[in-house]
Coordinates of C-alpha atoms in Angstrom, one line a residue:
M11 CA 94.3 102.0 110.7
L12 CA 97.7 100.3 110.3
N13 CA 100.2 100.7 113.2
I14 CA 103.9 100.3 112.5
K15 CA 106.2 99.7 115.5
T16 CA 109.8 100.9 115.2
V17 CA 112.4 100.4 117.9
E18 CA 116.0 101.7 117.7
V19 CA 118.6 100.4 120.2
D20 CA 121.5 102.7 121.2
T21 CA 124.5 100.3 121.4
D22 CA 127.4 102.7 120.7
G23 CA 126.1 106.3 121.4
R24 CA 125.5 107.3 117.7
L25 CA 122.8 109.8 116.9
P26 CA 119.6 107.9 116.3
I27 CA 118.0 107.6 112.8
I28 CA 114.5 106.7 114.1
E29 CA 113.3 110.2 113.2
N30 CA 113.7 109.3 109.5
F31 CA 111.2 106.4 110.1
V32 CA 108.8 108.8 111.8
E33 CA 108.9 111.1 108.8
A34 CA 108.4 108.2 106.3
V35 CA 105.6 106.4 108.2
E36 CA 103.6 109.5 109.2
D37 CA 103.6 110.6 105.6
F38 CA 101.0 107.9 104.7
P39 CA 97.3 108.4 105.3
L40 CA 95.6 105.9 107.7
V41 CA 99.1 104.7 108.9
T42 CA 100.5 105.5 112.2
G43 CA 103.4 104.3 114.3
D44 CA 104.8 103.6 117.7
Y45 CA 108.4 104.7 118.0
V46 CA 110.8 103.8 120.8
F47 CA 114.5 104.7 121.3
L48 CA 116.2 102.4 123.9
S49 CA 118.9 104.5 125.4
N50 CA 120.2 106.3 128.5
Q51 CA 121.1 109.3 126.5
V52 CA 119.3 112.6 127.1
L53 CA 118.3 113.9 123.7
E54 CA 116.7 117.3 123.1
D55 CA 116.1 117.2 119.3
I56 CA 114.4 113.8 119.0
P57 CA 110.7 114.1 117.8
K58 CA 108.1 114.1 120.6
V59 CA 106.4 111.0 119.3
V60 CA 109.5 109.0 120.0
H61 CA 109.5 107.4 123.5
V62 CA 113.0 107.3 125.0
E63 CA 113.4 104.4 127.4
D64 CA 116.3 103.1 129.3
A65 CA 115.3 99.5 128.8
K66 CA 116.4 96.2 127.2
L67 CA 115.3 95.2 123.7
L68 CA 113.5 92.1 125.1
T69 CA 111.0 94.5 126.7
Q70 CA 109.7 95.3 123.2
K71 CA 107.4 92.9 121.4
N72 CA 105.7 92.9 118.0
C73 CA 108.2 95.2 116.4
H74 CA 108.0 95.7 112.6
F75 CA 111.5 97.4 112.5
I76 CA 114.4 97.1 114.8
I77 CA 117.4 99.5 114.2
I78 CA 120.7 98.4 115.7
S79 CA 124.4 99.0 115.2
G80 CA 126.4 96.1 113.9
L81 CA 130.1 95.1 114.3
C82 CA 132.1 95.2 111.2
G83 CA 131.9 91.8 109.6
D84 CA 129.4 90.4 112.0
L85 CA 126.2 91.0 113.8
N86 CA 126.5 91.7 117.5
E87 CA 125.0 89.4 120.2
L88 CA 122.0 91.7 120.7
A89 CA 120.9 91.3 117.1
L90 CA 121.5 87.6 117.1
T91 CA 119.7 86.6 120.3
Q92 CA 117.2 89.3 121.1
A93 CA 116.0 90.8 117.9
P94 CA 114.2 87.6 116.6
K95 CA 112.2 87.5 119.9
S96 CA 111.0 91.0 119.5
L97 CA 110.2 91.1 115.7
V98 CA 106.9 90.2 114.2
E99 CA 106.8 87.5 111.5
K100 CA 108.8 88.8 108.5
G101 CA 109.8 91.9 110.4
Y102 CA 112.9 93.8 109.5
L103 CA 116.3 94.4 111.2
V104 CA 118.0 97.6 110.1
V105 CA 121.8 97.3 110.8
R106 CA 124.0 100.4 110.9
I107 CA 127.6 99.5 110.1
N108 CA 130.7 101.8 109.8
N109 CA 133.2 100.6 107.3
S110 CA 135.6 103.0 105.7
S111 CA 136.8 100.3 103.2
G112 CA 133.5 100.5 101.4
K113 CA 133.1 96.8 101.5
I114 CA 130.7 94.8 103.6
D115 CA 131.4 91.1 104.4
L116 CA 128.6 90.5 106.9
K117 CA 127.8 87.0 108.2
I118 CA 124.1 86.7 107.9
P119 CA 122.4 84.2 110.4
N120 CA 120.2 81.5 108.9
D121 CA 117.0 83.1 110.3
F122 CA 117.6 86.4 108.5
K123 CA 118.0 87.2 104.8
M124 CA 119.6 90.2 103.2
I125 CA 117.1 92.5 101.4
A126 CA 119.2 95.6 100.7
E127 CA 122.6 97.2 101.3
L128 CA 122.7 101.0 101.1
P129 CA 125.7 103.3 101.6
V130 CA 124.9 106.6 103.4
E131 CA 126.1 109.5 101.4
N132 CA 129.1 111.4 102.6
T133 CA 129.8 109.0 105.5
A134 CA 131.5 105.6 106.0
E135 CA 128.2 104.1 107.2
F136 CA 126.2 101.5 105.5
I137 CA 122.6 100.6 106.1
L138 CA 121.7 96.9 105.8
L139 CA 118.1 95.7 105.6
L140 CA 117.6 92.2 106.8
Q141 CA 114.3 90.3 107.0
Y142 CA 113.6 87.9 109.8
V143 CA 112.4 84.6 108.2
G144 CA 112.8 82.2 111.1
T145 CA 113.0 78.5 110.4
K146 CA 111.4 78.1 107.0
A147 CA 108.9 75.3 106.4
P148 CA 109.0 73.7 103.0
S149 CA 107.0 76.0 100.6
L150 CA 104.9 75.1 97.7
E151 CA 106.2 75.7 94.2
P152 CA 104.7 79.0 93.0
I153 CA 102.5 79.2 89.9
A154 CA 103.3 82.0 87.4
V155 CA 100.5 83.7 85.6
E156 CA 101.1 86.2 82.8
I157 CA 98.9 89.4 82.7
S158 CA 99.0 90.6 79.1
D159 CA 97.1 93.1 77.0
C160 CA 97.0 90.4 74.3
D161 CA 94.8 88.2 76.5
K162 CA 91.4 89.5 75.3
E163 CA 89.6 86.5 77.0
F164 CA 91.1 87.4 80.4
T165 CA 92.0 83.7 81.0
W166 CA 94.4 84.8 83.7
I167 CA 91.5 85.6 86.0
T168 CA 90.5 82.0 86.3
Q169 CA 94.1 80.9 86.8
V170 CA 94.6 83.4 89.6
Q171 CA 91.3 82.4 91.3
Q172 CA 92.1 78.7 91.2
S173 CA 95.6 79.2 92.5
I174 CA 94.5 81.4 95.4
N175 CA 91.7 79.0 96.3
N176 CA 94.3 76.2 96.4
K177 CA 96.4 78.3 98.8
T178 CA 99.3 78.2 96.2
P179 CA 101.9 81.0 96.0
T180 CA 101.1 82.9 92.8
I181 CA 103.3 85.1 90.7
V182 CA 101.6 87.5 88.3
Y183 CA 103.9 89.1 85.8
A184 CA 104.0 91.3 82.8
H185 CA 106.8 91.7 80.3
N186 CA 107.4 95.1 78.6
E187 CA 103.9 96.3 79.1
K188 CA 104.2 99.4 81.2
L189 CA 100.6 100.5 81.2
N190 CA 98.7 97.2 81.8
G191 CA 97.7 98.1 85.4
L192 CA 99.5 95.2 87.0
I193 CA 100.7 97.2 90.1
G194 CA 97.2 98.4 90.9
L195 CA 95.8 94.9 90.4
V196 CA 98.3 93.4 92.9
N197 CA 97.7 96.2 95.4
C198 CA 94.0 95.3 95.4
L199 CA 94.6 91.5 95.4
R200 CA 96.9 91.7 98.4
R201 CA 94.1 93.3 100.5
E202 CA 91.8 90.3 99.9
P203 CA 91.8 87.1 101.9
D204 CA 95.0 85.1 101.2
G205 CA 96.4 88.1 99.4
H206 CA 99.8 87.5 100.9
L207 CA 100.2 84.6 98.4
I208 CA 100.4 87.1 95.5
T209 CA 103.7 88.3 94.2
C210 CA 104.2 90.7 91.3
F211 CA 107.0 90.9 88.7
L212 CA 106.9 93.8 86.2
I213 CA 109.6 93.6 83.6
N214 CA 110.2 96.9 81.8
D215 CA 113.5 96.1 80.2
K216 CA 114.0 94.4 76.8
S217 CA 117.4 93.1 77.9
A218 CA 115.7 90.9 80.6
P219 CA 115.3 87.2 79.8
A220 CA 111.9 85.7 79.3
F221 CA 110.2 85.1 82.6
N222 CA 111.0 81.8 84.2
I223 CA 110.9 81.5 87.9
N224 CA 113.4 78.6 87.8
E225 CA 116.1 80.8 86.3
S226 CA 118.5 82.3 88.8
F227 CA 117.8 85.8 87.4
Y228 CA 114.2 85.6 88.7
A229 CA 114.6 83.0 91.4
T230 CA 117.1 85.1 93.4
Q231 CA 114.8 88.1 93.3
Y232 CA 111.7 86.0 94.2
A233 CA 113.6 84.6 97.3
L234 CA 113.7 88.1 98.8
G235 CA 109.9 87.8 99.4
L236 CA 109.0 91.2 98.1
A237 CA 105.4 91.9 97.0
V238 CA 106.3 94.1 94.0
N239 CA 109.4 93.5 91.9
V240 CA 110.1 95.8 89.0
Y241 CA 113.1 95.4 86.6
Q242 CA 113.9 98.5 84.7
N243 CA 117.1 100.1 83.3
G244 CA 119.1 97.0 84.3
K245 CA 118.1 97.2 88.0
W246 CA 115.7 95.6 90.3
G247 CA 113.5 97.9 92.4
S248 CA 109.9 98.8 93.1
Y249 CA 107.4 101.6 92.8
R250 CA 106.2 103.8 95.6
H251 CA 103.4 106.4 95.4
L252 CA 104.7 109.8 96.5
L253 CA 102.5 112.9 96.9
L254 CA 103.6 115.5 94.5
R255 CA 102.6 118.9 96.0
L256 CA 101.8 121.6 93.6
E257 CA 103.1 125.0 94.3
E258 CA 100.1 126.8 95.8
K259 CA 99.6 130.4 95.2
I260 CA 99.0 132.3 98.5
A261 CA 95.5 133.7 98.2
P262 CA 94.4 136.8 100.2
R263 CA 93.1 135.8 103.6
K264 CA 89.3 135.5 103.9
D265 CA 87.4 136.7 107.0
H266 CA 85.6 133.5 107.6
V267 CA 87.4 130.2 107.0
Y268 CA 86.9 126.7 108.3
G269 CA 89.0 123.6 108.2
N270 CA 88.1 120.4 106.4
V271 CA 89.7 117.6 104.3
L272 CA 89.2 117.9 100.6
Q273 CA 89.3 114.1 100.3
R274 CA 87.8 111.9 103.0
G275 CA 90.5 109.6 104.4
D276 CA 93.4 111.7 103.2
L277 CA 94.7 113.9 106.0
S278 CA 97.2 115.5 103.7
S279 CA 94.2 117.2 102.0
L280 CA 93.3 119.2 105.1
R281 CA 92.8 122.8 104.0
W282 CA 91.3 126.1 105.1
I283 CA 88.2 126.8 103.1
E284 CA 86.4 130.1 102.6
G285 CA 83.2 130.2 104.6
P286 CA 79.9 132.0 104.2
F287 CA 79.7 134.1 107.5
N288 CA 80.0 137.8 107.7
P289 CA 82.3 138.7 110.6
K290 CA 80.3 141.8 111.3
T291 CA 77.3 139.7 112.3
C292 CA 79.2 136.9 114.1
D293 CA 79.1 136.6 117.9
I294 CA 82.5 135.0 118.5
K295 CA 85.9 135.4 117.0
I296 CA 87.7 132.0 117.6
A297 CA 91.2 132.1 119.0
Y298 CA 91.8 128.3 119.5
S299 CA 90.0 125.2 118.4
S300 CA 90.5 121.7 119.7
L301 CA 90.5 118.5 117.7
N302 CA 88.6 115.6 119.3
F303 CA 88.4 111.9 118.4
R304 CA 85.2 112.5 116.5
D305 CA 87.1 115.0 114.3
I306 CA 89.7 112.4 113.5
M307 CA 87.0 109.8 112.7
L308 CA 85.4 112.3 110.3
A309 CA 88.6 113.3 108.6
T310 CA 89.8 109.8 108.1
G311 CA 86.4 108.7 106.7
R312 CA 85.6 106.3 109.5
L313 CA 82.5 108.3 110.5
A314 CA 80.1 109.5 107.8
V315 CA 79.5 113.3 107.5
E316 CA 75.9 112.6 106.5
L317 CA 75.2 112.1 110.2
F318 CA 75.6 115.8 110.7
G319 CA 73.2 117.3 108.1
D320 CA 71.7 117.1 104.7
S321 CA 73.1 120.3 103.1
R322 CA 76.5 120.6 101.5
L323 CA 77.6 123.3 104.0
D324 CA 76.4 121.2 106.9
Q325 CA 78.5 118.3 105.7
N326 CA 81.6 120.3 104.9
C327 CA 81.8 122.4 108.0
V328 CA 81.7 119.6 110.6
L329 CA 85.1 119.6 112.2
G330 CA 85.4 121.1 115.7
L331 CA 83.3 120.6 118.8
E332 CA 84.9 123.2 121.1
Y333 CA 86.8 126.5 120.9
S334 CA 87.9 129.5 122.9
G335 CA 87.8 133.1 121.7
I336 CA 86.5 136.6 122.2
H337 CA 82.9 137.7 122.2
T338 CA 82.8 140.4 119.5
K339 CA 80.0 142.4 121.3
T340 CA 81.2 142.3 124.9
G341 CA 85.0 141.5 124.6
R342 CA 84.6 138.7 127.1
R343 CA 87.0 135.7 126.9
V344 CA 84.8 132.7 126.4
M345 CA 85.0 129.0 125.8
S346 CA 82.2 127.0 124.3
M347 CA 81.0 123.6 122.9
V348 CA 79.2 123.5 119.6
A349 CA 77.6 120.8 117.5
K350 CA 80.0 121.4 114.6
G351 CA 82.1 124.0 112.9
G352 CA 84.4 124.8 115.8
V353 CA 87.5 124.6 113.6
G354 CA 87.1 128.0 112.0
S355 CA 87.7 131.7 112.4
Y356 CA 84.2 132.8 113.5
V357 CA 81.0 131.5 115.1
E358 CA 77.9 133.1 113.8
N359 CA 75.6 132.5 116.8
A360 CA 76.9 131.7 120.2
S361 CA 75.9 128.3 121.7
G362 CA 74.0 128.0 124.9
L363 CA 76.9 126.0 126.2
I364 CA 79.3 129.0 126.7
W365 CA 81.3 130.1 129.7
D366 CA 83.7 132.8 130.7
V367 CA 87.3 131.8 130.8
P368 CA 88.8 132.1 134.3
N369 CA 91.4 134.9 134.6
N370 CA 94.2 132.5 135.4
W371 CA 93.5 130.3 132.3
S372 CA 95.0 130.9 128.9
L373 CA 92.6 130.8 125.9
K374 CA 94.8 127.9 124.6
D375 CA 94.1 125.8 127.7
A376 CA 90.4 126.8 127.8
A377 CA 89.8 125.3 124.4
T378 CA 90.4 121.8 125.7
V379 CA 87.9 121.9 128.6
P380 CA 84.3 122.1 127.4
V381 CA 83.8 118.8 125.5
V382 CA 85.4 116.5 128.1
Y383 CA 83.5 117.9 131.1
I384 CA 80.2 118.3 129.3
T385 CA 80.4 114.7 128.2
V386 CA 81.2 113.5 131.7
Y387 CA 78.5 115.7 133.2
Y388 CA 75.9 114.4 130.6
A389 CA 76.9 110.8 131.2
F390 CA 77.1 110.8 135.0
F391 CA 74.2 113.1 135.9
I392 CA 71.7 113.2 133.1
V393 CA 71.9 109.8 131.3
S394 CA 72.7 108.0 134.6
D395 CA 73.1 108.9 138.3
I396 CA 76.4 108.1 139.9
R397 CA 76.5 107.7 143.6
K398 CA 78.9 107.4 146.4
G399 CA 79.9 103.8 147.1
K400 CA 79.4 102.6 143.5
S401 CA 82.1 101.3 141.2
I402 CA 82.9 102.4 137.6
L403 CA 85.2 101.3 134.8
I404 CA 86.5 104.3 132.8
H405 CA 88.3 103.3 129.6
A406 CA 91.2 105.3 128.1
G407 CA 91.9 106.9 131.4
T408 CA 94.7 109.2 130.0
G409 CA 92.5 110.7 127.3
G410 CA 90.7 114.0 127.8
I411 CA 87.3 112.4 128.8
G412 CA 89.1 109.7 130.8
L413 CA 91.0 112.2 132.9
A414 CA 87.9 114.3 133.5
A415 CA 85.8 111.2 134.3
I416 CA 88.3 109.9 136.8
R417 CA 88.5 113.3 138.5
V418 CA 84.8 113.6 138.9
A419 CA 84.3 109.9 139.9
L420 CA 86.9 110.2 142.6
A421 CA 85.3 113.5 143.8
Y422 CA 82.1 111.6 144.3
N423 CA 83.9 108.7 146.1
L424 CA 83.3 106.0 143.5
E425 CA 85.6 103.0 143.3
V426 CA 87.4 103.7 140.0
F427 CA 88.8 101.2 137.6
T428 CA 90.4 102.4 134.4
T429 CA 92.5 101.3 131.4
C430 CA 95.4 102.7 129.3
S431 CA 97.7 101.5 126.6
T432 CA 101.3 101.8 127.9
S433 CA 103.2 101.5 131.1
Q434 CA 104.1 105.2 130.9
K435 CA 100.5 106.1 130.8
K436 CA 99.8 103.8 133.7
Q437 CA 102.5 105.6 135.8
F438 CA 101.0 109.0 134.7
L439 CA 97.7 107.9 136.1
L440 CA 99.2 106.8 139.4
D441 CA 101.1 110.0 139.7
T442 CA 98.1 112.2 138.8
F443 CA 95.6 110.3 141.0
P444 CA 97.2 108.9 144.1
Q445 CA 93.8 107.4 145.1
L446 CA 93.9 104.9 142.2
K447 CA 95.1 101.4 143.0
E448 CA 97.6 100.0 140.6
S449 CA 95.6 96.7 140.5
H450 CA 92.7 98.8 139.2
I451 CA 94.4 99.9 136.0
G452 CA 94.1 97.5 133.0
N453 CA 95.2 97.4 129.3
S454 CA 92.9 99.1 126.8
R455 CA 94.5 97.4 123.8
D456 CA 93.0 94.0 124.5
T457 CA 90.3 92.4 126.5
S458 CA 92.4 91.5 129.5
F459 CA 90.7 94.2 131.6
E460 CA 87.7 91.9 131.8
R461 CA 89.8 89.5 133.9
M462 CA 90.9 92.4 136.0
I463 CA 87.4 93.4 136.8
I464 CA 86.3 89.8 137.6
R465 CA 89.3 89.4 139.9
E466 CA 89.1 92.8 141.7
T467 CA 85.4 92.7 142.2
E468 CA 85.3 89.0 143.1
G469 CA 83.0 88.3 140.1
K470 CA 80.4 91.0 140.9
G471 CA 81.3 93.4 138.1
V472 CA 81.1 97.2 138.2
D473 CA 78.0 99.5 138.5
F474 CA 79.0 101.7 135.6
V475 CA 81.1 101.5 132.5
L476 CA 82.1 104.6 130.6
N477 CA 83.1 103.1 127.3
S478 CA 85.0 104.4 124.3
L479 CA 86.5 101.1 123.0
S480 CA 85.1 99.2 120.0
E481 CA 84.3 95.8 118.6
D482 CA 85.5 92.9 120.9
K483 CA 86.6 95.3 123.6
L484 CA 83.1 96.8 123.7
L485 CA 81.6 93.4 124.2
A486 CA 84.1 92.6 126.9
S487 CA 83.2 95.9 128.6
V488 CA 79.5 95.0 128.6
R489 CA 80.4 91.7 130.4
C490 CA 82.2 93.8 133.1
L491 CA 78.8 95.1 134.3
G492 CA 77.3 93.8 137.5
F493 CA 73.6 93.3 138.2
R494 CA 71.6 96.3 137.1
G495 CA 74.7 98.0 135.9
N496 CA 74.7 101.1 133.6
F497 CA 76.7 101.0 130.3
L498 CA 77.6 104.5 129.1
E499 CA 78.7 104.4 125.4
I500 CA 80.5 107.5 124.2
G501 CA 82.1 105.9 121.1
K502 CA 80.5 106.3 117.7
F503 CA 82.4 103.7 115.7
D504 CA 80.2 100.7 116.6
M505 CA 77.0 102.7 116.3
A506 CA 77.9 103.9 112.8
N507 CA 78.9 100.3 111.8
D508 CA 75.8 98.8 113.4
T509 CA 77.8 96.4 115.6
K510 CA 75.6 93.6 117.0
L511 CA 75.1 93.2 120.7
G512 CA 73.7 89.9 122.1
M513 CA 70.6 90.1 124.2
S514 CA 71.9 87.7 126.9
C515 CA 73.8 90.5 128.6
F516 CA 70.4 92.0 129.6
L517 CA 69.7 89.0 131.8
K518 CA 71.5 91.0 134.4
E519 CA 68.9 93.8 134.0
I520 CA 71.6 96.2 132.7
K521 CA 71.0 99.5 131.0
F522 CA 72.7 100.4 127.8
N523 CA 72.9 104.2 127.2
A524 CA 74.3 106.1 124.2
V525 CA 76.0 109.3 125.4
L526 CA 75.9 111.7 122.5
A527 CA 76.8 115.0 124.1
D528 CA 77.5 116.5 120.7
R529 CA 73.9 116.1 119.3

């Protein structure tokens, strides 16, 4: 999943525009974002996903977009000195400039290049898009390859292959052939190794000159560094795929419905689907359903539905591990964990894992409890046996399972180490669990927690690891175990992808346990 980081800096008290970036980024499937507004303002209407911090821009790293206000006619000192240190390679600086004259005469530093200048309707504000290019190294002369319907021998394939193999910048272009599939080809090529070398020019205007990258008409556009360049109706632009929603007729509500995506990997296709159950024979009417990480993995296509049954219904009705609701026969308020199908309106047969909801709990709160505590109980007391005086590393400490695991581990007097992804989450853990040591909280986004464990345990390692991280972070977590340690794996990504685990780790006589509480 692609993560886009956007930071807006409040330099003059204007209302932020970062919410527009939230709306644009979150509209794409399999794309998410981190959003930060650096300000000392107190804003009530800002989206909840935006973190408001009273901090300096230099505290932010690996930013894809930085939004900043500029002085009329020049960039301010903040943009000149700090933005380049916070941007990723070829990141973007979005400059907001007020200019009632309607003309912009901005001095662009050498390490930035202008991409676009856009007036904001009904205001005196302009939005300038600058790309950070840094100090450019001499680049190779690009090779231009024409993609034409007339080329029945497909000679362009060999030309593109040779060019990419030689690490040479490659321009593929088409002239007045709208339907030759060039855009789709380039989108695919750019996902391949060295795909960044590919640039596309689609000329859909008969007034345009014949393609020649040495002519200023094309050279100027190529210098912008855009992947897709379309010339049409006398203007340069690009194409973007937008989801056109059809007007949906509101159908009569069905008694039993369940939630699922119509297309795996496309969260915008999430719909309510008519189910087969007869409410008169169902045990539970669901009030609230919770979404867990497994549901996200299933909906985004990162976990195969075939793992949950052979029949079509079994594979369709898989979302939802827990719920709260009303028992139709007794009227009791209940919460429960199920193997699948918890995102729906009814449960046909009550699970054995069902409990009454305490009187001082709401049904909404109760729906978030069963899975996390059942998973922790299963991992700690059935799969393994935690004891007082032992040590444990609990990953993703601010997640549902992480919080439950820390609470139980501390209650049993274990020495707890944990990880989280941001400084705000770290402070939340310290505030929630005063028993935790700050030196026992590491970073879950890289493998630096391994050094923390080695340092804090003086090289001995921990007795237990409750792991939800994947790939290189999973392997680092295994190395955190001490002699005869127990590894408790609750993640499914590496299992589903058959990630390899070296045998050398078992020289410490460790145990590796899969914790599949939802089976």
